[in-house]
């Protein structure tokens, strides 16, 4: 089957994050430079070296039907909340179900259910284990529930590529439309795994910040004093449409999705490598038919780890250059793992749409080895033509997306 070169546009946006329960509140907080990171108050965190996280601003169970919420893992809950908002924002397209697909990525899926039900099994025996355990813990649960909710019958896909999952979902959505397999794709990422085990594991790996006394200032991408990421939870979802389909129904486009690329490092299970990141950005630009000089903005993956930020900074400088404005919104949301790439994509789309680039919070002193124009202090106003949104994950997963301003 030949590739359809018809344009692909973003017509719907949805989110629930540590900054807000929807896209508007999340975006407003990003532009204000507010942090969604705070202390973990539960007793189980008392003995951990990490006691901070980016908790959801709005509990999904307060938005969803009560009975339904009880039968969904938290990861599935946030996916459904974000997808419903994105679908409504797109105007609830009247599309043949056979031409509607869903792609929701996640890094850990229903980790909270798996760990919680294992505790129930150990403490109370098999008869106390929930009969909903398997549908709640399976990684494809978020995509499955969104497809059921929307009646999507052109496929429900689940990329699981660590912290690149949400971005890979959007890249897959672009492919599905250009390959002629769908006219509309609901794509994004979801994650909810704030639990003692992941926190302990990341602390042992020295990947997580231990600034427990100042949580709002703990995530500091590109800052010389950064000491690791901060775990967060939430979801972001976009509605992608074939350009001709969107035009036929006079849909508003937030931006165009013109390029995407997925590469792998084949190098190390946790350490990033410039080669894979550079190839992802260059391939995405080639797919978009753009040159590095066409890119005005980069939403960096930038998790706030000492090594990871330097690797990405060098990759951006090599693949695109030092001229674009660079922003890193994990400084406010924390790191949402499988949802991170989708949140970054959403921020890039909104920056193009509104002519405002969020400042990277907590950037008091730029690491002298970072040779980029990182936006700090206040949002940068002005129109931008095109943006790259990066997402990289453990295992050597690299995804770059290219968005262009709507005409």
Short mmCIF file of C-alpha atoms in Angstrom, two decimals:
data_model
loop_
_atom_site.label_atom_id
_atom_site.label_comp_id
_atom_site.label_asym_id
_atom_site.label_seq_id
_atom_site.Cartn_x
_atom_site.Cartn_y
_atom_site.Cartn_z
CA UNK A 1 0.00 0.00 0.00
CA UNK A 2 1.38 3.42 -0.91
CA UNK A 3 1.91 6.17 1.62
CA UNK A 4 -0.73 8.88 1.67
CA UNK A 5 1.03 12.25 1.79
CA UNK A 6 -2.08 14.14 2.84
CA UNK A 7 -1.47 16.51 5.73
CA UNK A 8 -2.20 15.45 9.30
CA UNK A 9 -3.54 18.00 11.75
CA UNK A 10 -4.08 18.14 15.51
CA UNK A 11 -7.71 19.00 16.17
CA UNK A 12 -8.14 17.95 19.80
CA UNK A 13 -6.12 18.27 23.01
CA UNK A 14 -6.71 16.66 26.38
CA UNK A 15 -4.68 16.39 29.58
CA UNK A 16 -4.73 15.71 33.28
CA UNK A 17 -1.43 16.42 35.02
CA UNK A 18 0.09 17.60 38.29
CA UNK A 19 -0.55 21.14 37.03
CA UNK A 20 -4.24 20.84 36.21
CA UNK A 21 -7.15 18.56 35.49
CA UNK A 22 -7.44 19.64 31.86
CA UNK A 23 -5.47 21.22 29.05
CA UNK A 24 -6.34 24.84 29.83
CA UNK A 25 -5.31 24.67 33.49
CA UNK A 26 -2.15 22.70 32.69
CA UNK A 27 -1.13 25.21 30.03
CA UNK A 28 -1.88 28.21 32.24
CA UNK A 29 0.29 26.75 35.00
CA UNK A 30 3.14 26.11 32.56
CA UNK A 31 3.07 29.72 31.40
CA UNK A 32 2.93 30.94 35.01
CA UNK A 33 5.85 28.75 35.98
CA UNK A 34 3.94 26.96 38.73
CA UNK A 35 5.13 23.63 40.06
CA UNK A 36 2.95 20.57 40.49
CA UNK A 37 5.52 18.79 42.64
CA UNK A 38 4.98 18.40 46.35
CA UNK A 39 5.71 16.16 49.34
CA UNK A 40 4.32 12.63 49.63
CA UNK A 41 2.34 12.75 52.87
CA UNK A 42 1.47 9.05 53.19
CA UNK A 43 3.11 7.04 55.95
CA UNK A 44 4.61 4.57 53.48
CA UNK A 45 6.99 7.26 52.22
CA UNK A 46 8.47 8.03 55.65
CA UNK A 47 11.38 5.63 55.35
CA UNK A 48 12.19 6.28 51.70
CA UNK A 49 15.09 8.43 50.49
CA UNK A 50 12.62 10.02 48.04
CA UNK A 51 9.50 11.66 49.49
CA UNK A 52 8.39 13.99 46.68
CA UNK A 53 6.31 13.52 43.53
CA UNK A 54 4.13 15.25 40.97
CA UNK A 55 0.66 14.16 42.06
CA UNK A 56 -2.42 14.82 39.93
CA UNK A 57 -4.03 18.22 40.49
CA UNK A 58 -7.51 16.69 40.09
CA UNK A 59 -8.41 13.17 41.14
CA UNK A 60 -9.76 11.27 38.09
CA UNK A 61 -12.23 9.35 40.25
CA UNK A 62 -14.04 12.65 40.90
CA UNK A 63 -14.54 13.13 37.16
CA UNK A 64 -15.46 9.61 36.10
CA UNK A 65 -18.53 7.57 36.94
CA UNK A 66 -18.03 6.12 40.44
CA UNK A 67 -18.60 2.47 39.53
CA UNK A 68 -16.47 2.73 36.39
CA UNK A 69 -13.64 4.41 38.29
CA UNK A 70 -13.53 1.52 40.78
CA UNK A 71 -12.96 -0.94 37.94
CA UNK A 72 -10.15 1.02 36.30
CA UNK A 73 -6.52 1.26 37.28
CA UNK A 74 -5.37 4.82 37.86
CA UNK A 75 -3.43 4.69 34.57
CA UNK A 76 -6.63 3.78 32.74
CA UNK A 77 -8.55 6.50 34.57
CA UNK A 78 -6.21 9.30 33.47
CA UNK A 79 -6.16 8.03 29.89
CA UNK A 80 -9.95 8.10 29.74
CA UNK A 81 -10.16 11.60 31.26
CA UNK A 82 -7.63 13.04 28.80
CA UNK A 83 -9.11 11.23 25.79
CA UNK A 84 -12.62 12.46 26.52
CA UNK A 85 -11.40 16.04 26.74
CA UNK A 86 -9.43 15.73 23.50
CA UNK A 87 -12.41 14.18 21.72
CA UNK A 88 -14.73 16.97 22.88
CA UNK A 89 -12.13 19.60 21.94
CA UNK A 90 -12.00 18.13 18.42
CA UNK A 91 -15.78 18.52 18.17
CA UNK A 92 -16.53 14.81 18.54
CA UNK A 93 -15.83 13.99 14.88
CA UNK A 94 -18.50 12.06 13.00
CA UNK A 95 -16.21 9.36 11.67
CA UNK A 96 -16.83 5.80 10.53
CA UNK A 97 -15.74 3.60 13.49
CA UNK A 98 -13.77 1.48 11.02
CA UNK A 99 -11.70 4.61 10.25
CA UNK A 100 -11.11 5.61 13.88
CA UNK A 101 -8.08 4.24 15.75
CA UNK A 102 -6.65 4.64 19.24
CA UNK A 103 -2.98 4.58 20.26
CA UNK A 104 -2.22 5.09 23.95
CA UNK A 105 1.30 4.40 25.18
CA UNK A 106 2.39 3.65 28.73
CA UNK A 107 5.60 2.71 30.46
CA UNK A 108 4.27 0.56 33.31
CA UNK A 109 0.53 0.17 32.68
CA UNK A 110 -1.45 -0.93 35.71
CA UNK A 111 1.50 -1.10 38.09
CA UNK A 112 -0.53 0.15 41.05
CA UNK A 113 -3.09 -2.62 40.56
CA UNK A 114 -0.43 -5.31 40.20
CA UNK A 115 1.44 -4.24 43.32
CA UNK A 116 -1.70 -3.57 45.31
CA UNK A 117 -3.41 -6.84 44.46
CA UNK A 118 -0.22 -8.76 45.21
CA UNK A 119 -0.35 -7.24 48.70
CA UNK A 120 -3.99 -8.35 49.00
CA UNK A 121 -3.09 -11.88 47.91
CA UNK A 122 -0.25 -12.13 50.41
CA UNK A 123 -2.23 -10.65 53.29
CA UNK A 124 -5.73 -12.04 52.75
CA UNK A 125 -5.60 -14.88 50.26
CA UNK A 126 -6.92 -15.54 46.78
CA UNK A 127 -10.60 -14.95 47.58
CA UNK A 128 -9.93 -11.29 48.33
CA UNK A 129 -8.22 -10.58 44.99
CA UNK A 130 -10.38 -8.41 42.71
CA UNK A 131 -11.92 -10.14 39.70
CA UNK A 132 -11.03 -6.98 37.74
CA UNK A 133 -7.31 -7.40 38.43
CA UNK A 134 -6.18 -8.55 34.98
CA UNK A 135 -8.07 -5.91 32.92
CA UNK A 136 -6.77 -3.30 35.36
CA UNK A 137 -3.10 -4.29 35.27
CA UNK A 138 -2.62 -5.02 31.56
CA UNK A 139 -0.59 -2.42 29.69
CA UNK A 140 -3.11 -2.25 26.82
CA UNK A 141 -5.89 -1.35 29.27
CA UNK A 142 -5.74 2.43 28.67
CA UNK A 143 -5.95 2.03 24.88
CA UNK A 144 -8.65 -0.61 25.19
CA UNK A 145 -10.86 1.50 27.44
CA UNK A 146 -10.50 4.59 25.24
CA UNK A 147 -11.38 2.55 22.15
CA UNK A 148 -14.45 1.13 23.91
CA UNK A 149 -15.47 4.59 25.11
CA UNK A 150 -15.22 6.11 21.62
CA UNK A 151 -16.28 3.07 19.61
CA UNK A 152 -12.98 3.02 17.71
CA UNK A 153 -12.69 -0.11 15.54
CA UNK A 154 -9.64 0.58 13.36
CA UNK A 155 -7.28 -0.70 16.04
CA UNK A 156 -6.33 -0.04 19.67
CA UNK A 157 -2.54 0.06 19.93
CA UNK A 158 -0.18 0.27 22.91
CA UNK A 159 3.45 1.28 22.42
CA UNK A 160 5.44 0.36 25.53
CA UNK A 161 8.80 2.10 25.11
CA UNK A 162 9.46 3.48 28.58
CA UNK A 163 9.51 7.29 28.65
CA UNK A 164 9.14 7.50 24.86
CA UNK A 165 5.80 5.65 24.86
CA UNK A 166 3.45 8.66 24.56
CA UNK A 167 5.47 10.22 21.75
CA UNK A 168 5.70 6.90 19.94
CA UNK A 169 1.92 6.63 20.17
CA UNK A 170 1.60 9.95 18.35
CA UNK A 171 4.17 8.87 15.75
CA UNK A 172 2.16 5.68 15.23
CA UNK A 173 -0.98 7.77 14.77
CA UNK A 174 0.73 9.73 12.02
CA UNK A 175 1.70 6.48 10.30
CA UNK A 176 -1.82 5.03 10.55
CA UNK A 177 -3.28 8.06 8.79
CA UNK A 178 -0.60 8.34 6.13
CA UNK A 179 -0.79 4.62 5.38
CA UNK A 180 -4.51 4.97 4.78
CA UNK A 181 -5.59 2.84 7.73
CA UNK A 182 -7.52 5.58 9.57
CA UNK A 183 -8.90 9.06 9.09
CA UNK A 184 -8.87 9.96 12.79
CA UNK A 185 -6.54 8.71 15.52
CA UNK A 186 -6.76 9.40 19.25
CA UNK A 187 -3.17 9.18 20.47
CA UNK A 188 -1.17 9.92 23.59
CA UNK A 189 0.26 8.50 26.78
CA UNK A 190 -0.80 7.68 30.34
CA UNK A 191 1.08 6.81 33.51
CA UNK A 192 0.36 6.43 37.23
CA UNK A 193 2.95 4.57 39.28
CA UNK A 194 3.72 6.66 42.36
CA UNK A 195 4.43 3.78 44.73
CA UNK A 196 7.20 2.80 47.18
CA UNK A 197 8.76 0.23 44.83
CA UNK A 198 9.43 2.50 41.81
CA UNK A 199 10.55 5.29 44.12
CA UNK A 200 12.95 2.98 45.94
CA UNK A 201 14.25 1.56 42.67
CA UNK A 202 14.95 4.94 41.11
CA UNK A 203 16.51 6.16 44.35
CA UNK A 204 18.83 3.16 44.40
CA UNK A 205 19.77 3.91 40.80
CA UNK A 206 20.49 7.52 41.86
CA UNK A 207 18.17 8.74 39.11
CA UNK A 208 15.60 10.53 41.30
CA UNK A 209 16.11 13.90 42.97
CA UNK A 210 16.34 13.77 46.75
CA UNK A 211 15.52 17.44 47.38
CA UNK A 212 12.78 16.44 49.81
CA UNK A 213 12.99 19.78 51.63
CA UNK A 214 12.17 21.84 48.51
CA UNK A 215 9.96 19.75 46.20
CA UNK A 216 8.89 22.63 43.94
CA UNK A 217 12.55 23.30 43.11
CA UNK A 218 13.68 19.70 42.79
CA UNK A 219 13.21 19.24 39.04
CA UNK A 220 15.66 21.57 37.33
CA UNK A 221 16.51 20.57 33.75
CA UNK A 222 19.78 21.96 32.38
CA UNK A 223 20.59 23.65 35.70
CA UNK A 224 24.13 23.16 36.97
CA UNK A 225 22.78 21.87 40.31
CA UNK A 226 20.30 19.28 38.97
CA UNK A 227 20.38 15.96 40.81
CA UNK A 228 17.75 13.79 39.10
CA UNK A 229 14.15 13.67 37.93
CA UNK A 230 10.96 13.74 39.98
CA UNK A 231 8.30 11.10 39.34
CA UNK A 232 4.92 12.40 38.16
CA UNK A 233 1.59 10.99 36.99
CA UNK A 234 -1.05 11.89 34.44
CA UNK A 235 -1.96 11.70 30.78
CA UNK A 236 -2.05 13.75 27.59
CA UNK A 237 -3.95 12.86 24.42
CA UNK A 238 -4.28 14.46 21.00
CA UNK A 239 -6.77 13.89 18.21
CA UNK A 240 -5.05 13.55 14.84
CA UNK A 241 -7.00 13.85 11.58
CA UNK A 242 -6.33 13.51 7.92
CA UNK A 243 -6.20 17.08 6.68
CA UNK A 244 -8.85 16.58 4.01
CA UNK A 245 -11.17 14.91 6.53
CA UNK A 246 -10.77 17.79 8.99
CA UNK A 247 -11.28 20.37 6.24
CA UNK A 248 -14.46 18.67 5.03
CA UNK A 249 -16.03 19.14 8.45
CA UNK A 250 -14.52 22.65 8.91
CA UNK A 251 -12.58 21.54 11.98
CA UNK A 252 -10.18 23.89 13.71
CA UNK A 253 -6.55 22.78 13.65
CA UNK A 254 -4.29 23.59 16.60
CA UNK A 255 -1.22 22.64 14.55
CA UNK A 256 0.02 20.27 11.91
CA UNK A 257 1.90 17.05 12.64
CA UNK A 258 4.28 16.93 9.70
CA UNK A 259 7.02 14.55 10.77
CA UNK A 260 7.97 11.82 13.20
CA UNK A 261 10.77 9.33 13.61
CA UNK A 262 11.53 6.42 15.92
CA UNK A 263 15.06 5.09 16.42
CA UNK A 264 16.84 2.81 18.87
CA UNK A 265 20.34 3.09 20.29
CA UNK A 266 21.17 -0.63 20.59
CA UNK A 267 23.71 0.63 23.11
CA UNK A 268 22.76 0.38 26.81
CA UNK A 269 19.63 -0.40 28.79
CA UNK A 270 19.64 2.93 30.69
CA UNK A 271 22.37 5.20 29.33
CA UNK A 272 21.32 7.52 26.49
CA UNK A 273 23.39 7.84 23.33
CA UNK A 274 23.70 10.89 21.09
CA UNK A 275 23.67 8.85 17.87
CA UNK A 276 20.11 7.56 18.30
CA UNK A 277 18.79 10.92 19.37
CA UNK A 278 20.44 12.72 16.47
CA UNK A 279 19.10 10.17 13.98
CA UNK A 280 15.58 10.57 15.38
CA UNK A 281 15.61 14.34 14.99
CA UNK A 282 17.16 14.28 11.53
CA UNK A 283 14.76 11.62 10.26
CA UNK A 284 11.75 13.47 11.65
CA UNK A 285 12.87 16.64 9.87
CA UNK A 286 13.34 14.70 6.64
CA UNK A 287 9.84 13.23 6.90
CA UNK A 288 8.49 16.74 7.51
CA UNK A 289 10.43 18.13 4.56
CA UNK A 290 12.05 20.75 6.78
CA UNK A 291 15.61 21.85 7.43
CA UNK A 292 17.12 22.50 10.87
CA UNK A 293 16.86 26.24 10.24
CA UNK A 294 13.07 25.89 9.91
CA UNK A 295 12.84 24.81 13.56
CA UNK A 296 12.19 27.67 15.98
CA UNK A 297 11.36 25.67 19.08
CA UNK A 298 12.39 22.42 20.77
CA UNK A 299 10.52 20.85 23.64
CA UNK A 300 13.34 18.88 25.23
CA UNK A 301 12.93 15.53 26.95
CA UNK A 302 15.26 16.96 29.63
CA UNK A 303 14.41 14.99 32.75
CA UNK A 304 16.88 16.82 35.04
CA UNK A 305 19.40 14.00 35.33
CA UNK A 306 23.07 15.07 35.31
CA UNK A 307 24.08 12.93 32.31
CA UNK A 308 20.82 12.71 30.36
CA UNK A 309 20.40 16.46 29.97
CA UNK A 310 23.95 16.85 28.64
CA UNK A 311 23.51 14.05 26.11
CA UNK A 312 20.30 15.59 24.78
CA UNK A 313 21.74 19.11 24.71
CA UNK A 314 24.60 17.89 22.56
CA UNK A 315 22.22 15.95 20.32
CA UNK A 316 19.97 18.98 19.76
CA UNK A 317 22.95 21.19 18.96
CA UNK A 318 24.26 18.64 16.45
CA UNK A 319 20.96 17.71 14.77
CA UNK A 320 19.20 21.08 14.75
CA UNK A 321 21.60 23.75 15.99
CA UNK A 322 21.77 26.22 18.84
CA UNK A 323 19.31 28.73 17.37
CA UNK A 324 15.91 27.36 18.50
CA UNK A 325 14.27 28.33 21.75
CA UNK A 326 14.38 25.28 24.06
CA UNK A 327 11.92 24.57 26.85
CA UNK A 328 11.69 21.75 29.40
CA UNK A 329 8.33 21.58 31.16
CA UNK A 330 9.27 18.58 33.33
CA UNK A 331 10.67 21.27 35.57
CA UNK A 332 7.02 21.85 36.58
CA UNK A 333 5.20 18.57 35.99
CA UNK A 334 7.90 16.12 36.98
CA UNK A 335 8.58 13.12 34.77
CA UNK A 336 5.39 11.36 33.68
CA UNK A 337 7.27 8.43 32.12
CA UNK A 338 4.98 6.89 29.47
CA UNK A 339 2.89 10.07 29.33
CA UNK A 340 5.87 12.43 29.17
CA UNK A 341 6.25 12.50 25.39
CA UNK A 342 2.56 13.23 24.93
CA UNK A 343 2.69 16.08 27.47
CA UNK A 344 5.71 17.47 25.64
CA UNK A 345 3.88 17.24 22.32
CA UNK A 346 0.88 19.03 23.80
CA UNK A 347 3.12 21.83 25.12
CA UNK A 348 4.80 22.20 21.72
CA UNK A 349 1.44 22.40 19.93
CA UNK A 350 0.14 25.02 22.37
CA UNK A 351 3.34 27.06 22.08
CA UNK A 352 2.92 27.18 18.29
CA UNK A 353 -0.77 27.96 18.57
CA UNK A 354 -0.50 30.70 21.19
CA UNK A 355 2.91 32.16 20.41
CA UNK A 356 4.20 31.55 23.93
CA UNK A 357 7.05 29.28 25.03
CA UNK A 358 6.98 28.29 28.72
CA UNK A 359 10.10 29.09 30.68
CA UNK A 360 12.07 26.21 32.15
CA UNK A 361 11.49 26.49 35.90
CA UNK A 362 14.30 26.35 38.47
CA UNK A 363 16.94 27.21 35.89
CA UNK A 364 19.06 29.41 38.17
CA UNK A 365 22.39 28.74 36.45
CA UNK A 366 22.59 27.08 33.04
CA UNK A 367 25.10 24.23 32.97
CA UNK A 368 28.07 25.72 31.05
CA UNK A 369 28.25 22.55 28.96
CA UNK A 370 24.74 23.20 27.59
CA UNK A 371 25.15 25.31 24.46
CA UNK A 372 21.46 25.94 23.84
CA UNK A 373 19.04 28.88 24.05
CA UNK A 374 17.05 27.52 26.99
CA UNK A 375 14.07 29.74 27.85
CA UNK A 376 14.20 30.77 31.50
CA UNK A 377 12.69 33.34 33.82
CA UNK A 378 9.56 34.21 31.83
CA UNK A 379 7.69 32.81 28.82
CA UNK A 380 9.03 33.88 25.45
CA UNK A 381 6.40 35.51 23.29
CA UNK A 382 6.34 35.49 19.51
CA UNK A 383 5.26 33.38 16.58
CA UNK A 384 7.09 30.19 15.75
CA UNK A 385 6.84 28.25 12.49
CA UNK A 386 7.83 24.75 13.55
CA UNK A 387 8.74 22.78 16.68
CA UNK A 388 10.42 19.51 17.55
CA UNK A 389 9.25 17.55 20.59
CA UNK A 390 11.67 14.91 21.87
CA UNK A 391 11.08 11.84 24.04
CA UNK A 392 13.68 9.27 25.01
CA UNK A 393 13.38 6.16 27.17
CA UNK A 394 15.29 3.44 28.97
CA UNK A 395 16.20 0.71 26.51
CA UNK A 396 17.48 3.22 23.97
CA UNK A 397 14.09 4.34 22.63
CA UNK A 398 14.14 7.68 20.78
CA UNK A 399 11.21 9.56 19.29
CA UNK A 400 11.11 13.00 17.70
CA UNK A 401 7.94 14.70 16.51
CA UNK A 402 7.72 17.74 14.22
CA UNK A 403 4.78 20.12 14.51
CA UNK A 404 4.09 23.15 12.34
CA UNK A 405 1.95 26.19 13.05
CA UNK A 406 -1.57 26.01 11.67
CA UNK A 407 -2.26 28.26 8.70
#
